[in-house]
Amino acid sequence: MLPLEERTAIIHLMQREVVPAIGCTEPIAVALCAARAKEILGCVPERVHLSLSANILKNAMGVGIPGTGMIGLPIAVALGVTIGRSEYQLEVLRDCCPEAVERGKQYIQEKRIDIALEEDDPDKLYIRAICEAGGHTATAIIKGHHTHFALLKRDDEVLLDDDSASSEEQTTDDIPLSMHKVWEFATTTCIDEIKFILEARRLNEHAADEGLRENYGHQLGKTMCSPLGKGIMGDSIFSKIMSRTSCACDARMAGAMIPVMSNSGSGNQGICATMPVVVFAEENHNTEEELIRALTLSNLTAIYVKQSLGALSALCGCVVASTGSSCGITYLMGGNYEQVTYAVKNMIANLTGMICDGAKPSCALKVTSGVGTAVMSAMLAIQHKYVTSVEGIIDNDVDQSIHNLTSIGSRGMDVTDRFVLDIMTSKGEGS
């Protein structure tokens, strides 16, 4: 068992990174920033000026905003400055109602919102909101993490200046993890100390139920549950894992007004790290303790990978989260640490390079691809079959394999990231 001080630090890390969120975390973080600036100003602003990093802009363009039936940033910002409450963090729009949506639409129609790309700050997660009213201005900056305020200012008075947490610096300040440390924590920590992870099951199962009940997004989850889906894929554990996970993603990406348990600032990552493990445990009749340990292993693996990848990158987050769920499923199959490392290597060999082209309903397709790979990787791993160091980017050492993945995602794909944003922002110009 890890020393008490180290266990406590990891528990605090998990409790910080595994939190409820309503809606896609990028537009919600923008709404949070705008809400905080409004609170500093003391009234609903006459104008709001937003400056966003390319990755924030990319991830906020095409996703549904909960409770609105609308997509994109303007309505998120309008709600942020009218009914948003920063104390709710990533549930900042919790008080959204039809009347608030109508006020938000009016705010947009009055052309009170300006949104621009931030060119100067190198951080991939950067949001600046400036609210103006009555000759006064209030500024809020979120940087490095979806809820980290780096600067708060009213007129020329600086209320907070904490510009120390870029996405890279913030992750390196965390307790250093390794795959073996993740395994040891998940499998040896007193069960009562990690029982809180069951809240992820409750929230994300509710999201999956909602996705099955209504017609959200591309209805991938419902399609796999339909007679057509069952006729093609059967009613196996594999198909249930994919359908339940994609149901939750369908609902979230289309703007269902429900919280999900996020991981490392992403609701989809939280869903992807949770639902496959939950469904497999139910179907495999694992005990509650085994489920708790598997969920801890899955979510902490995702957090570990994100430590070197950064909060936002060109790499689709399902690569990270489904790697975690593959570890959790391998554990539930009776796998040991060695077999869990095999699952990680199988995942990296398969999914590395899947691009993030913003948050949107079709994320359910990518999440399902990741989840399917997670199950296959676990099946191979439990039989001691894995991709070896003579193949591609895989190293003998599992931690080096992970760092190979994150280096590609954080640095190697930077040009890809810019190309993706250019394509997304220029569509239709030639028509």
GROMACS .gro file of C-alpha atoms in nm, residues 8-295:
model
  288
    8THR     CA    1  -0.420   1.139   0.033
    9ALA     CA    2  -0.263   1.344  -0.246
   10ILE     CA    3  -0.396   1.107  -0.514
   11ILE     CA    4  -0.745   1.113  -0.360
   12HIS     CA    5  -0.740   1.494  -0.370
   13LEU     CA    6  -0.620   1.479  -0.731
   14MET     CA    7  -0.908   1.250  -0.827
   15GLN     CA    8  -1.162   1.463  -0.644
   16ARG     CA    9  -1.038   1.767  -0.835
   17GLU     CA   10  -1.036   1.601  -1.177
   18VAL     CA   11  -1.348   1.383  -1.150
   19VAL     CA   12  -1.630   1.634  -1.103
   20PRO     CA   13  -1.987   1.685  -1.227
   21ALA     CA   14  -2.037   1.897  -1.539
   22ILE     CA   15  -2.349   2.007  -1.726
   23GLY     CA   16  -2.279   2.041  -2.097
   24CYS     CA   17  -1.959   2.032  -2.296
   25THR     CA   18  -1.682   2.167  -2.077
   26GLU     CA   19  -1.533   2.413  -2.330
   27PRO     CA   20  -1.843   2.632  -2.389
   28ILE     CA   21  -1.935   2.582  -2.023
   29ALA     CA   22  -1.590   2.710  -1.920
   30VAL     CA   23  -1.650   3.014  -2.142
   31ALA     CA   24  -1.987   3.066  -1.972
   32LEU     CA   25  -1.815   3.030  -1.634
   33CYS     CA   26  -1.557   3.294  -1.726
   34ALA     CA   27  -1.826   3.534  -1.851
   35ALA     CA   28  -2.035   3.474  -1.538
   36ARG     CA   29  -1.743   3.556  -1.310
   37ALA     CA   30  -1.667   3.876  -1.501
   38LYS     CA   31  -2.035   3.974  -1.473
   39GLU     CA   32  -2.029   3.912  -1.098
   40ILE     CA   33  -1.724   4.136  -1.061
   41LEU     CA   34  -1.896   4.405  -1.267
   42GLY     CA   35  -2.201   4.380  -1.045
   43CYS     CA   36  -2.467   4.387  -1.317
   44VAL     CA   37  -2.560   4.236  -1.651
   45PRO     CA   38  -2.306   4.384  -1.894
   46GLU     CA   39  -2.393   4.606  -2.185
   47ARG     CA   40  -2.125   4.428  -2.389
   48VAL     CA   41  -1.910   4.116  -2.353
   49HIS     CA   42  -1.579   4.071  -2.534
   50LEU     CA   43  -1.443   3.715  -2.551
   51SER     CA   44  -1.093   3.615  -2.656
   52LEU     CA   45  -1.040   3.238  -2.687
   53SER     CA   46  -0.757   3.000  -2.769
   54ALA     CA   47  -0.794   2.798  -3.087
   55ASN     CA   48  -0.866   2.474  -2.898
   56ILE     CA   49  -1.143   2.634  -2.693
   57LEU     CA   50  -1.295   2.783  -3.008
   58LYS     CA   51  -1.271   2.449  -3.190
   59ASN     CA   52  -1.439   2.256  -2.910
   60ALA     CA   53  -1.721   2.505  -2.860
   61MET     CA   54  -1.841   2.563  -3.217
   62GLY     CA   55  -2.074   2.272  -3.282
   63VAL     CA   56  -2.193   2.136  -2.950
   64GLY     CA   57  -2.539   2.165  -2.795
   65ILE     CA   58  -2.579   2.396  -2.494
   66PRO     CA   59  -2.789   2.229  -2.221
   67GLY     CA   60  -3.149   2.337  -2.189
   68THR     CA   61  -3.144   2.567  -2.492
   69GLY     CA   62  -3.194   2.360  -2.806
   70MET     CA   63  -2.912   2.570  -2.953
   71ILE     CA   64  -2.548   2.511  -3.037
   72GLY     CA   65  -2.233   2.716  -3.003
   73LEU     CA   66  -2.085   2.994  -2.793
   74PRO     CA   67  -2.322   3.292  -2.819
   75ILE     CA   68  -2.604   3.136  -2.618
   76ALA     CA   69  -2.355   2.995  -2.362
   77VAL     CA   70  -2.207   3.343  -2.313
   78ALA     CA   71  -2.549   3.511  -2.302
   79LEU     CA   72  -2.668   3.269  -2.033
   80GLY     CA   73  -2.340   3.305  -1.847
   81VAL     CA   74  -2.388   3.681  -1.806
   82THR     CA   75  -2.759   3.664  -1.732
   83ILE     CA   76  -2.821   3.361  -1.509
   84GLY     CA   77  -2.477   3.199  -1.469
   85ARG     CA   78  -2.333   3.153  -1.119
   86SER     CA   79  -1.959   3.094  -1.096
   87GLU     CA   80  -1.992   2.914  -0.762
   88TYR     CA   81  -2.149   2.626  -0.956
   89GLN     CA   82  -1.819   2.578  -1.146
   90LEU     CA   83  -1.881   2.345  -1.444
   91GLU     CA   84  -2.252   2.343  -1.359
   92VAL     CA   85  -2.258   2.721  -1.407
   93LEU     CA   86  -2.578   2.705  -1.617
   94ARG     CA   87  -2.764   2.488  -1.367
   95ASP     CA   88  -3.041   2.751  -1.329
   96CYS     CA   89  -3.122   2.761  -1.701
   97CYS     CA   90  -3.494   2.770  -1.779
   98PRO     CA   91  -3.707   2.860  -2.086
   99GLU     CA   92  -3.741   3.221  -1.970
  100ALA     CA   93  -3.365   3.251  -1.931
  101VAL     CA   94  -3.314   3.111  -2.281
  102GLU     CA   95  -3.548   3.375  -2.425
  103ARG     CA   96  -3.354   3.649  -2.245
  104GLY     CA   97  -3.034   3.499  -2.380
  105LYS     CA   98  -3.168   3.499  -2.736
  106GLN     CA   99  -3.263   3.865  -2.697
  107TYR     CA  100  -2.914   3.943  -2.567
  108ILE     CA  101  -2.766   3.781  -2.879
  109GLN     CA  102  -3.005   3.964  -3.112
  110GLU     CA  103  -2.895   4.295  -2.962
  111LYS     CA  104  -2.540   4.209  -3.077
  112ARG     CA  105  -2.384   4.254  -2.735
  113ILE     CA  106  -2.128   3.972  -2.772
  114ASP     CA  107  -1.793   3.984  -2.952
  115ILE     CA  108  -1.588   3.664  -2.991
  116ALA     CA  109  -1.230   3.661  -3.122
  117LEU     CA  110  -0.940   3.420  -3.151
  118GLU     CA  111  -0.660   3.483  -2.899
  119GLU     CA  112  -0.333   3.494  -3.091
  120ASP     CA  113  -0.088   3.605  -2.822
  121ASP     CA  114  -0.120   3.355  -2.536
  122PRO     CA  115   0.038   3.016  -2.616
  123ASP     CA  116  -0.180   2.818  -2.376
  124LYS     CA  117  -0.419   2.579  -2.547
  125LEU     CA  118  -0.683   2.644  -2.282
  126TYR     CA  119  -0.730   3.020  -2.260
  127ILE     CA  120  -1.046   3.227  -2.210
  128ARG     CA  121  -1.065   3.603  -2.149
  129ALA     CA  122  -1.400   3.768  -2.080
  130ILE     CA  123  -1.431   4.146  -2.054
  131CYS     CA  124  -1.770   4.280  -1.944
  132GLU     CA  125  -1.863   4.647  -1.981
  133ALA     CA  126  -2.144   4.854  -1.828
  134GLY     CA  127  -2.190   5.208  -1.696
  135GLY     CA  128  -1.836   5.311  -1.782
  136HIS     CA  129  -1.682   5.023  -1.584
  137THR     CA  130  -1.514   4.704  -1.702
  138ALA     CA  131  -1.452   4.367  -1.540
  139THR     CA  132  -1.205   4.110  -1.669
  140ALA     CA  133  -1.180   3.739  -1.596
  141ILE     CA  134  -0.925   3.500  -1.745
  142ILE     CA  135  -0.938   3.121  -1.725
  143LYS     CA  136  -0.615   2.949  -1.818
  144GLY     CA  137  -0.462   2.602  -1.806
  145HIS     CA  138  -0.762   2.428  -1.650
  146HIS     CA  139  -1.134   2.465  -1.715
  147THR     CA  140  -1.202   2.621  -1.374
  148HIS     CA  141  -0.869   2.793  -1.298
  149PHE     CA  142  -0.900   3.172  -1.285
  150ALA     CA  143  -0.564   3.326  -1.367
  151LEU     CA  144  -0.675   3.692  -1.350
  152LEU     CA  145  -0.969   3.884  -1.205
  153LYS     CA  146  -0.987   4.261  -1.242
  154ARG     CA  147  -1.239   4.547  -1.200
  155ASP     CA  148  -1.138   4.854  -1.395
  156ASP     CA  149  -0.770   4.891  -1.302
  157GLU     CA  150  -0.797   4.711  -0.968
  158VAL     CA  151  -0.647   4.362  -0.977
  159LEU     CA  152  -0.847   4.128  -0.754
  160LEU     CA  153  -0.656   3.810  -0.840
  161ASP     CA  154  -0.338   3.747  -1.033
  162ASP     CA  155  -0.241   3.382  -1.057
  163ASP     CA  156  -0.093   3.341  -1.403
  164SER     CA  157   0.125   3.053  -1.290
  165ALA     CA  158  -0.085   2.768  -1.423
  166SER     CA  159  -0.042   2.705  -1.791
  167SER     CA  160  -0.177   2.368  -1.898
  168GLU     CA  161   0.171   2.216  -1.899
  169GLU     CA  162   0.280   2.372  -1.567
  170GLN     CA  163  -0.039   2.281  -1.387
  171THR     CA  164  -0.018   1.913  -1.470
  172THR     CA  165   0.346   1.887  -1.367
  173ASP     CA  166   0.257   2.037  -1.028
  174ASP     CA  167   0.037   1.735  -0.958
  175ILE     CA  168   0.170   1.435  -0.771
  176PRO     CA  169   0.384   1.244  -1.022
  177LEU     CA  170   0.210   0.925  -1.128
  178SER     CA  171   0.325   0.610  -1.302
  179MET     CA  172   0.123   0.318  -1.430
  180HIS     CA  173   0.238   0.101  -1.141
  181LYS     CA  174   0.149   0.370  -0.887
  182VAL     CA  175  -0.197   0.399  -1.045
  183TRP     CA  176  -0.238   0.022  -1.018
  184GLU     CA  177  -0.116   0.007  -0.659
  185PHE     CA  178  -0.345   0.290  -0.550
  186ALA     CA  179  -0.651   0.141  -0.719
  187THR     CA  180  -0.599  -0.212  -0.593
  188THR     CA  181  -0.472  -0.158  -0.237
  189THR     CA  182  -0.631   0.161  -0.103
  190CYS     CA  183  -0.896   0.109   0.165
  191ILE     CA  184  -1.225   0.076  -0.021
  192ASP     CA  185  -1.399   0.338   0.194
  193GLU     CA  186  -1.144   0.598   0.081
  194ILE     CA  187  -1.229   0.556  -0.288
  195LYS     CA  188  -1.601   0.478  -0.265
  196PHE     CA  189  -1.677   0.829  -0.388
  197ILE     CA  190  -1.607   0.710  -0.743
  198LEU     CA  191  -1.948   0.537  -0.743
  199GLU     CA  192  -2.103   0.881  -0.797
  200ALA     CA  193  -1.954   0.865  -1.147
  201ARG     CA  194  -2.156   0.549  -1.207
  202ARG     CA  195  -2.477   0.712  -1.082
  203LEU     CA  196  -2.448   1.029  -1.291
  204ASN     CA  197  -2.326   0.866  -1.611
  205GLU     CA  198  -2.580   0.583  -1.595
  206HIS     CA  199  -2.851   0.848  -1.564
  207ALA     CA  200  -2.710   1.019  -1.874
  208ALA     CA  201  -2.719   0.686  -2.060
  209ASP     CA  202  -3.081   0.635  -1.956
  210GLU     CA  203  -3.165   0.983  -2.085
  211GLY     CA  204  -2.991   0.912  -2.415
  212LEU     CA  205  -3.201   0.599  -2.460
  213ARG     CA  206  -3.526   0.773  -2.363
  214GLU     CA  207  -3.503   1.068  -2.606
  215ASN     CA  208  -3.377   1.120  -2.962
  216TYR     CA  209  -3.047   1.298  -2.909
  217GLY     CA  210  -2.781   1.371  -3.167
  218HIS     CA  211  -2.721   1.092  -3.416
  219GLN     CA  212  -2.895   0.842  -3.185
  220LEU     CA  213  -2.604   0.601  -3.209
  221GLY     CA  214  -2.681   0.439  -2.876
  222LYS     CA  215  -3.048   0.393  -2.959
  223THR     CA  216  -2.960   0.254  -3.301
  224MET     CA  217  -2.742  -0.015  -3.145
  225CYS     CA  218  -3.025  -0.102  -2.905
  226SER     CA  219  -3.283  -0.121  -3.185
  227PRO     CA  220  -3.392  -0.443  -3.359
  228LEU     CA  221  -3.162  -0.345  -3.647
  229GLY     CA  222  -2.869  -0.299  -3.414
  230LYS     CA  223  -2.931  -0.617  -3.221
  231GLY     CA  224  -2.985  -0.807  -3.543
  232ILE     CA  225  -2.641  -0.705  -3.665
  233MET     CA  226  -2.444  -0.686  -3.339
  234GLY     CA  227  -2.640  -0.919  -3.118
  235ASP     CA  228  -2.717  -0.860  -2.751
  236SER     CA  229  -2.368  -0.931  -2.620
  237ILE     CA  230  -2.167  -0.767  -2.343
  238PHE     CA  231  -1.968  -0.598  -2.618
  239SER     CA  232  -2.273  -0.441  -2.783
  240LYS     CA  233  -2.421  -0.337  -2.446
  241ILE     CA  234  -2.099  -0.162  -2.348
  242MET     CA  235  -2.091   0.035  -2.672
  243SER     CA  236  -2.461   0.121  -2.677
  244ARG     CA  237  -2.479   0.237  -2.313
  245THR     CA  238  -2.167   0.448  -2.349
  246SER     CA  239  -2.281   0.609  -2.672
  247CYS     CA  240  -2.629   0.677  -2.529
  248ALA     CA  241  -2.471   0.892  -2.259
  249CYS     CA  242  -2.255   1.070  -2.513
  250ASP     CA  243  -2.551   1.126  -2.748
  251ALA     CA  244  -2.743   1.300  -2.470
  252ARG     CA  245  -2.454   1.511  -2.350
  253MET     CA  246  -2.336   1.632  -2.691
  254ALA     CA  247  -2.688   1.726  -2.799
  255GLY     CA  248  -2.735   1.948  -2.493
  256ALA     CA  249  -2.937   1.740  -2.246
  257MET     CA  250  -2.984   1.934  -1.922
  258ILE     CA  251  -2.823   1.665  -1.709
  259PRO     CA  252  -2.493   1.646  -1.523
  260VAL     CA  253  -2.232   1.387  -1.611
  261MET     CA  254  -1.921   1.299  -1.416
  262SER     CA  255  -1.628   1.443  -1.610
  263ASN     CA  256  -1.263   1.341  -1.606
  264SER     CA  257  -0.978   1.590  -1.653
  265GLY     CA  258  -1.214   1.860  -1.773
  266SER     CA  259  -1.409   1.648  -2.021
  267GLY     CA  260  -1.753   1.496  -1.978
  268ASN     CA  261  -1.701   1.258  -2.268
  269GLN     CA  262  -1.380   1.136  -2.108
  270GLY     CA  263  -1.569   1.081  -1.784
  271ILE     CA  264  -1.839   0.884  -1.965
  272CYS     CA  265  -1.582   0.683  -2.160
  273ALA     CA  266  -1.379   0.601  -1.847
  274THR     CA  267  -1.690   0.499  -1.653
  275MET     CA  268  -1.966   0.339  -1.857
  276PRO     CA  269  -1.771   0.051  -2.020
  277VAL     CA  270  -1.643  -0.053  -1.676
  278VAL     CA  271  -1.988  -0.026  -1.517
  279VAL     CA  272  -2.161  -0.231  -1.788
  280PHE     CA  273  -1.892  -0.500  -1.793
  281ALA     CA  274  -1.905  -0.531  -1.412
  282GLU     CA  275  -2.284  -0.572  -1.423
  283GLU     CA  276  -2.273  -0.832  -1.698
  284ASN     CA  277  -1.978  -1.016  -1.543
  285HIS     CA  278  -2.134  -1.013  -1.193
  286ASN     CA  279  -1.835  -0.848  -1.032
  287THR     CA  280  -1.865  -0.734  -0.670
  288GLU     CA  281  -1.914  -0.370  -0.573
  289GLU     CA  282  -1.559  -0.357  -0.438
  290GLU     CA  283  -1.423  -0.485  -0.769
  291LEU     CA  284  -1.626  -0.221  -0.953
  292ILE     CA  285  -1.499   0.056  -0.726
  293ARG     CA  286  -1.139  -0.051  -0.781
  294ALA     CA  287  -1.190  -0.087  -1.158
  295LEU     CA  288  -1.349   0.260  -1.183
   0.00000   0.00000   0.00000
